[in-house]
Amino acid sequence: MQTTVEKLKDEFPNALTNKELLAFIRKKLAPYGYGQTSLVATSLCCDEVNRPLEKDLKGLFGSYFSMGGLAGFPFGGVTGFGAMAHHIPDGGSCLIVYGPHVGIDSEGNVGKIDRRGRGKAGACCGSAVAACGYVKNVLEGKVNESGPPSSPLDAQQTFVGSMLLPHAERVHAAEDPMCELPYAMYDAQDEFIRQIVEKGSSHVAGEGNIALLGGIQINTPPGMSDYFLPLRFDVYNNKAEPVERLLDIPARVSLSLGLFVPSNNTIRSLSRACCFSSSLTIGHNGEDPGCIPECSHERRAHREGPDASRRLWIRQVNARRYVALLR
Amino acid sequence: MQTTVEKLKDEFPNALTNKELLAFIRKKLAPYGYGQTSLVATSLCCDEVNRPLEKDLKGLFGSYFSMGGLAGFPFGGVTGFGAMAHHIPDGGSCLIVYGPHVGIDSEGNVGKIDRRGRGKAGACCGSAVAACGYVKNVLEGKVNESGPPSSPLDAQQTFVGSMLLPHAERVHAAEDPMCELPYAMYDAQDEFIRQIVEKGSSHVAGEGNIALLGGIQINTPPGMSDYFLPLRFDVYNNKAEPVERLLDIPARVSLSLGLFVPSNNTIRSLSRACCFSSSLTIGHNGEDPGCIPECSHERRAHREGPDASRRLWIRQVNARRYVALLR
């Protein structure tokens, strides 16, 4: 049985302790004048194990706006973003730290956590694990896809399920779905927050910037620091135009599958290859598709093209390159 | 111009400072064994001005589960409640602190707040104020009532509006809608959380209790403590059956109007009378309706009866009495 740290290094390479994360943020944002006139917003899951990271983030620029809901999705939405933007100190900028979370318990099990006062390890993130079960049932035809929720009583979980659904095959094709799940949740949340920023960015006044730091939070057993794996750290202006990409450490690629499901080994080797080489790019027929601007419009076109159902495409987050493979 | 504290005492009598609130919670929950095996959950608005109360609540039993979203509604919903219940230490109980918030700025304006680094006071709670504008437009026929949201992008604010709508006339008939708004938001949230507890209570294991502390959080200018006006503090078992009502200080009544809109003065005098006398009860035709058990089923029946549209009913929260008036 692997220890928590061994498993963490294997599944979430380049994850930083909370302390390292804070130093990293300070260093990267200093050139943009972040400090007393900045506001930090978080979008982390409701789960109480996520408060320590928020407490640490409060150390950056003071009290934080909390836009997250179940599983970490920024369910405060466009109104939440707009409200946050109107709370930024005059002349200042904001930083949004977002992402799903996943526990690794003391026996090295991913998706589990040792909770205060409980004898048995429990699911973490519970909402993500529930959504994972839902999308599996949809894949297998056991339940129908839920429509939009008509009542607020459990709307968030319904939305978590529907936003995970496009990633369902990828999660369930993985060797350990619990390891793939947080990456899939991250991709779903990343897409969601981009849409929110696109609609809400103009609420940030003057020359204010919007820094987006997305990744996966990893919760560990008591006595250990939590970790955060940055998967995106970009600065945008208030027209939602990218100003700079601040992340240059290689991070694991994200995968999105159509109906074509390669073997787990294929996924694993591709992931790892992309992880450590920013030059791996394979186009539709093996050719290099070049550097495709990372915008949701083009990504969607890629996904929904005539070959979509037979295409495996891999987005290398940091190198801003797409790798598309046809069977 | 009234000072912040004068206005606070006038509009939110019996509000406690955060410190007083914590002592009050400790004292009231001690007989139920709350302590190391307890978990606190909050349902407070995203706004960063609400983190100090959460920080204080963390001092009770450790890190808190955060189930709140825009305006403080527990948008984590039934799944959120269930997840929280499964995080309670073995053999323990939970406390949920929920409610809307409202700012009072340094000039005594209710619904405004002096924010860090901003020259001008801003709306607080912004989401509630936006919903207040929406329901006014619906009342005046300027916009149609929104249906359920089809996308998660701004679902929360849509739900905030729809849950405030039944209280629209009452808010806009008030002398100062900004003072009535937090009471209306509280009532909407109270109804919502009761539904959640009803559906989710069985997730609390063993003999665990569910303490519900609902009220209005009042945010004040920098340098002052925030306040919390408790409007309900009940202990339930895990069958959603009431065990004890812990709140015996008189609090302001909540009002709910049908189409019958009395003058502002009528509302004010009734409110104040109920506030200071637990014996004021006026039935359908002036008779005493007696002590009606406070359960949502009966409240709904009251509201939807044949006379509903012409009835003004006043619920005296703490005395557990209803006062119904016919025009």
mmCIF file of N, CA, C and O in Angstrom, chain B residues 85-124:
data_model
loop_
_atom_site.group_PDB
_atom_site.id
_atom_site.type_symbol
_atom_site.label_atom_id
_atom_site.label_comp_id
_atom_site.label_asym_id
_atom_site.label_seq_id
_atom_site.Cartn_x
_atom_site.Cartn_y
_atom_site.Cartn_z
ATOM 1 N N ALA B 85 -23.875 15.722 6.871
ATOM 2 C CA ALA B 85 -24.286 14.773 7.909
ATOM 3 C C ALA B 85 -23.303 13.605 8.009
ATOM 4 O O ALA B 85 -23.022 13.108 9.099
ATOM 5 N N HIS B 86 -22.775 13.198 6.852
ATOM 6 C CA HIS B 86 -21.830 12.073 6.853
ATOM 7 C C HIS B 86 -20.423 12.488 7.298
ATOM 8 O O HIS B 86 -19.527 11.649 7.350
ATOM 9 N N HIS B 87 -20.238 13.768 7.578
ATOM 10 C CA HIS B 87 -18.932 14.235 8.063
ATOM 11 C C HIS B 87 -18.947 14.456 9.581
ATOM 12 O O HIS B 87 -17.924 14.772 10.169
ATOM 13 N N ILE B 88 -20.121 14.332 10.199
ATOM 14 C CA ILE B 88 -20.216 14.547 11.650
ATOM 15 C C ILE B 88 -19.382 13.479 12.367
ATOM 16 O O ILE B 88 -19.478 12.293 12.030
ATOM 17 N N PRO B 89 -18.561 13.883 13.335
ATOM 18 C CA PRO B 89 -17.806 12.870 14.087
ATOM 19 C C PRO B 89 -18.743 11.804 14.662
ATOM 20 O O PRO B 89 -19.901 12.106 14.992
ATOM 21 N N ASP B 90 -18.234 10.574 14.783
ATOM 22 C CA ASP B 90 -19.053 9.453 15.266
ATOM 23 C C ASP B 90 -19.759 9.822 16.573
ATOM 24 O O ASP B 90 -19.129 10.314 17.517
ATOM 25 N N GLY B 91 -21.056 9.576 16.626
ATOM 26 C CA GLY B 91 -21.826 9.826 17.843
ATOM 27 C C GLY B 91 -22.182 11.279 18.068
ATOM 28 O O GLY B 91 -22.741 11.626 19.123
ATOM 29 N N GLY B 92 -21.892 12.137 17.113
ATOM 30 C CA GLY B 92 -22.077 13.570 17.322
ATOM 31 C C GLY B 92 -23.299 14.170 16.650
ATOM 32 O O GLY B 92 -24.142 13.476 16.082
ATOM 33 N N SER B 93 -23.373 15.482 16.741
ATOM 34 C CA SER B 93 -24.504 16.258 16.231
ATOM 35 C C SER B 93 -23.991 17.414 15.380
ATOM 36 O O SER B 93 -22.798 17.685 15.349
ATOM 37 N N CYS B 94 -24.930 18.072 14.702
ATOM 38 C CA CYS B 94 -24.524 19.221 13.888
ATOM 39 C C CYS B 94 -25.314 20.467 14.260
ATOM 40 O O CYS B 94 -26.410 20.383 14.831
ATOM 41 N N LEU B 95 -24.730 21.581 13.948
ATOM 42 C CA LEU B 95 -25.376 22.888 14.120
ATOM 43 C C LEU B 95 -25.312 23.594 12.777
ATOM 44 O O LEU B 95 -24.240 23.665 12.165
ATOM 45 N N ILE B 96 -26.449 24.089 12.315
ATOM 46 C CA ILE B 96 -26.454 24.863 11.067
ATOM 47 C C ILE B 96 -26.812 26.311 11.396
ATOM 48 O O ILE B 96 -27.859 26.573 11.992
ATOM 49 N N VAL B 97 -25.931 27.203 11.032
ATOM 50 C CA VAL B 97 -26.181 28.636 11.241
ATOM 51 C C VAL B 97 -26.469 29.242 9.868
ATOM 52 O O VAL B 97 -25.618 29.169 8.976
ATOM 53 N N TYR B 98 -27.644 29.775 9.708
ATOM 54 C CA TYR B 98 -28.042 30.234 8.378
ATOM 55 C C TYR B 98 -28.742 31.587 8.446
ATOM 56 O O TYR B 98 -29.262 31.979 9.484
ATOM 57 N N GLY B 99 -28.749 32.232 7.316
ATOM 58 C CA GLY B 99 -29.488 33.482 7.240
ATOM 59 C C GLY B 99 -28.920 34.453 6.225
ATOM 60 O O GLY B 99 -27.791 34.301 5.770
ATOM 61 N N PRO B 100 -29.732 35.445 5.883
ATOM 62 C CA PRO B 100 -29.276 36.498 4.977
ATOM 63 C C PRO B 100 -28.383 37.474 5.746
ATOM 64 O O PRO B 100 -28.217 37.338 6.957
ATOM 65 N N HIS B 101 -27.837 38.432 5.036
ATOM 66 C CA HIS B 101 -27.085 39.484 5.724
ATOM 67 C C HIS B 101 -27.490 40.838 5.174
ATOM 68 O O HIS B 101 -28.060 40.944 4.081
ATOM 69 N N VAL B 102 -27.218 41.849 5.966
ATOM 70 C CA VAL B 102 -27.546 43.216 5.551
ATOM 71 C C VAL B 102 -26.501 44.136 6.161
ATOM 72 O O VAL B 102 -26.080 43.940 7.304
ATOM 73 N N GLY B 103 -26.065 45.107 5.385
ATOM 74 C CA GLY B 103 -25.095 46.056 5.911
ATOM 75 C C GLY B 103 -25.777 47.293 6.489
ATOM 76 O O GLY B 103 -26.896 47.640 6.094
ATOM 77 N N ILE B 104 -25.138 47.903 7.451
ATOM 78 C CA ILE B 104 -25.526 49.260 7.866
ATOM 79 C C ILE B 104 -24.238 50.076 7.796
ATOM 80 O O ILE B 104 -23.259 49.758 8.466
ATOM 81 N N ASP B 105 -24.234 51.119 6.960
ATOM 82 C CA ASP B 105 -22.982 51.848 6.781
ATOM 83 C C ASP B 105 -22.786 52.880 7.894
ATOM 84 O O ASP B 105 -23.607 53.002 8.809
ATOM 85 N N SER B 106 -21.702 53.589 7.824
ATOM 86 C CA SER B 106 -21.335 54.496 8.919
ATOM 87 C C SER B 106 -22.307 55.670 9.048
ATOM 88 O O SER B 106 -22.300 56.375 10.050
ATOM 89 N N GLU B 107 -23.142 55.866 8.044
ATOM 90 C CA GLU B 107 -24.141 56.938 8.141
ATOM 91 C C GLU B 107 -25.510 56.398 8.541
ATOM 92 O O GLU B 107 -26.508 57.125 8.511
ATOM 93 N N GLY B 108 -25.558 55.118 8.858
ATOM 94 C CA GLY B 108 -26.818 54.534 9.318
ATOM 95 C C GLY B 108 -27.739 54.066 8.202
ATOM 96 O O GLY B 108 -28.903 53.751 8.439
ATOM 97 N N ASN B 109 -27.229 53.975 6.988
ATOM 98 C CA ASN B 109 -28.056 53.478 5.885
ATOM 99 C C ASN B 109 -28.115 51.956 5.905
ATOM 100 O O ASN B 109 -27.070 51.289 5.860
ATOM 101 N N VAL B 110 -29.331 51.434 5.970
ATOM 102 C CA VAL B 110 -29.507 49.978 5.943
ATOM 103 C C VAL B 110 -29.445 49.504 4.489
ATOM 104 O O VAL B 110 -30.025 50.131 3.599
ATOM 105 N N GLY B 111 -28.719 48.406 4.266
ATOM 106 C CA GLY B 111 -28.587 47.879 2.898
ATOM 107 C C GLY B 111 -27.341 48.392 2.193
ATOM 108 O O GLY B 111 -27.133 48.129 1.018
ATOM 109 N N LYS B 112 -26.525 49.146 2.957
ATOM 110 C CA LYS B 112 -25.270 49.671 2.401
ATOM 111 C C LYS B 112 -24.120 49.273 3.321
ATOM 112 O O LYS B 112 -24.329 49.018 4.508
ATOM 113 N N ILE B 113 -22.922 49.270 2.768
ATOM 114 C CA ILE B 113 -21.773 48.961 3.612
ATOM 115 C C ILE B 113 -20.538 49.712 3.118
ATOM 116 O O ILE B 113 -20.409 49.994 1.925
ATOM 117 N N ASP B 114 -19.684 50.076 4.089
ATOM 118 C CA ASP B 114 -18.393 50.684 3.751
ATOM 119 C C ASP B 114 -17.420 49.536 3.519
ATOM 120 O O ASP B 114 -17.102 48.799 4.440
ATOM 121 N N ARG B 115 -16.978 49.384 2.281
ATOM 122 C CA ARG B 115 -16.100 48.247 1.977
ATOM 123 C C ARG B 115 -14.632 48.656 2.009
ATOM 124 O O ARG B 115 -14.291 49.780 1.635
ATOM 125 N N ARG B 116 -13.797 47.691 2.369
ATOM 126 C CA ARG B 116 -12.350 47.912 2.402
ATOM 127 C C ARG B 116 -11.862 48.520 1.083
ATOM 128 O O ARG B 116 -12.078 47.954 0.019
ATOM 129 N N GLY B 117 -11.236 49.680 1.183
ATOM 130 C CA GLY B 117 -10.567 50.266 0.022
ATOM 131 C C GLY B 117 -11.478 50.916 -1.000
ATOM 132 O O GLY B 117 -11.015 51.305 -2.066
ATOM 133 N N ARG B 118 -12.775 51.022 -0.692
ATOM 134 C CA ARG B 118 -13.676 51.647 -1.662
ATOM 135 C C ARG B 118 -14.202 52.963 -1.089
ATOM 136 O O ARG B 118 -14.654 53.018 0.056
ATOM 137 N N GLY B 119 -14.155 53.995 -1.898
ATOM 138 C CA GLY B 119 -14.539 55.329 -1.447
ATOM 139 C C GLY B 119 -16.017 55.461 -1.148
ATOM 140 O O GLY B 119 -16.421 56.144 -0.208
ATOM 141 N N LYS B 120 -16.834 54.793 -1.926
ATOM 142 C CA LYS B 120 -18.286 54.915 -1.761
ATOM 143 C C LYS B 120 -18.876 53.664 -1.128
ATOM 144 O O LYS B 120 -18.446 52.549 -1.456
ATOM 145 N N ALA B 121 -19.885 53.845 -0.277
ATOM 146 C CA ALA B 121 -20.581 52.691 0.292
ATOM 147 C C ALA B 121 -21.280 51.931 -0.841
ATOM 148 O O ALA B 121 -21.713 52.528 -1.835
ATOM 149 N N GLY B 122 -21.370 50.616 -0.702
ATOM 150 C CA GLY B 122 -21.993 49.792 -1.752
ATOM 151 C C GLY B 122 -23.132 48.966 -1.191
ATOM 152 O O GLY B 122 -23.315 48.873 0.031
ATOM 153 N N ALA B 123 -23.912 48.368 -2.100
ATOM 154 C CA ALA B 123 -25.066 47.552 -1.692
ATOM 155 C C ALA B 123 -24.621 46.353 -0.870
ATOM 156 O O ALA B 123 -23.580 45.763 -1.119
ATOM 157 N N CYS B 124 -25.434 45.994 0.116
ATOM 158 C CA CYS B 124 -25.118 44.838 0.960
ATOM 159 C C CYS B 124 -26.406 44.375 1.635
ATOM 160 O O CYS B 124 -26.945 45.107 2.463
#
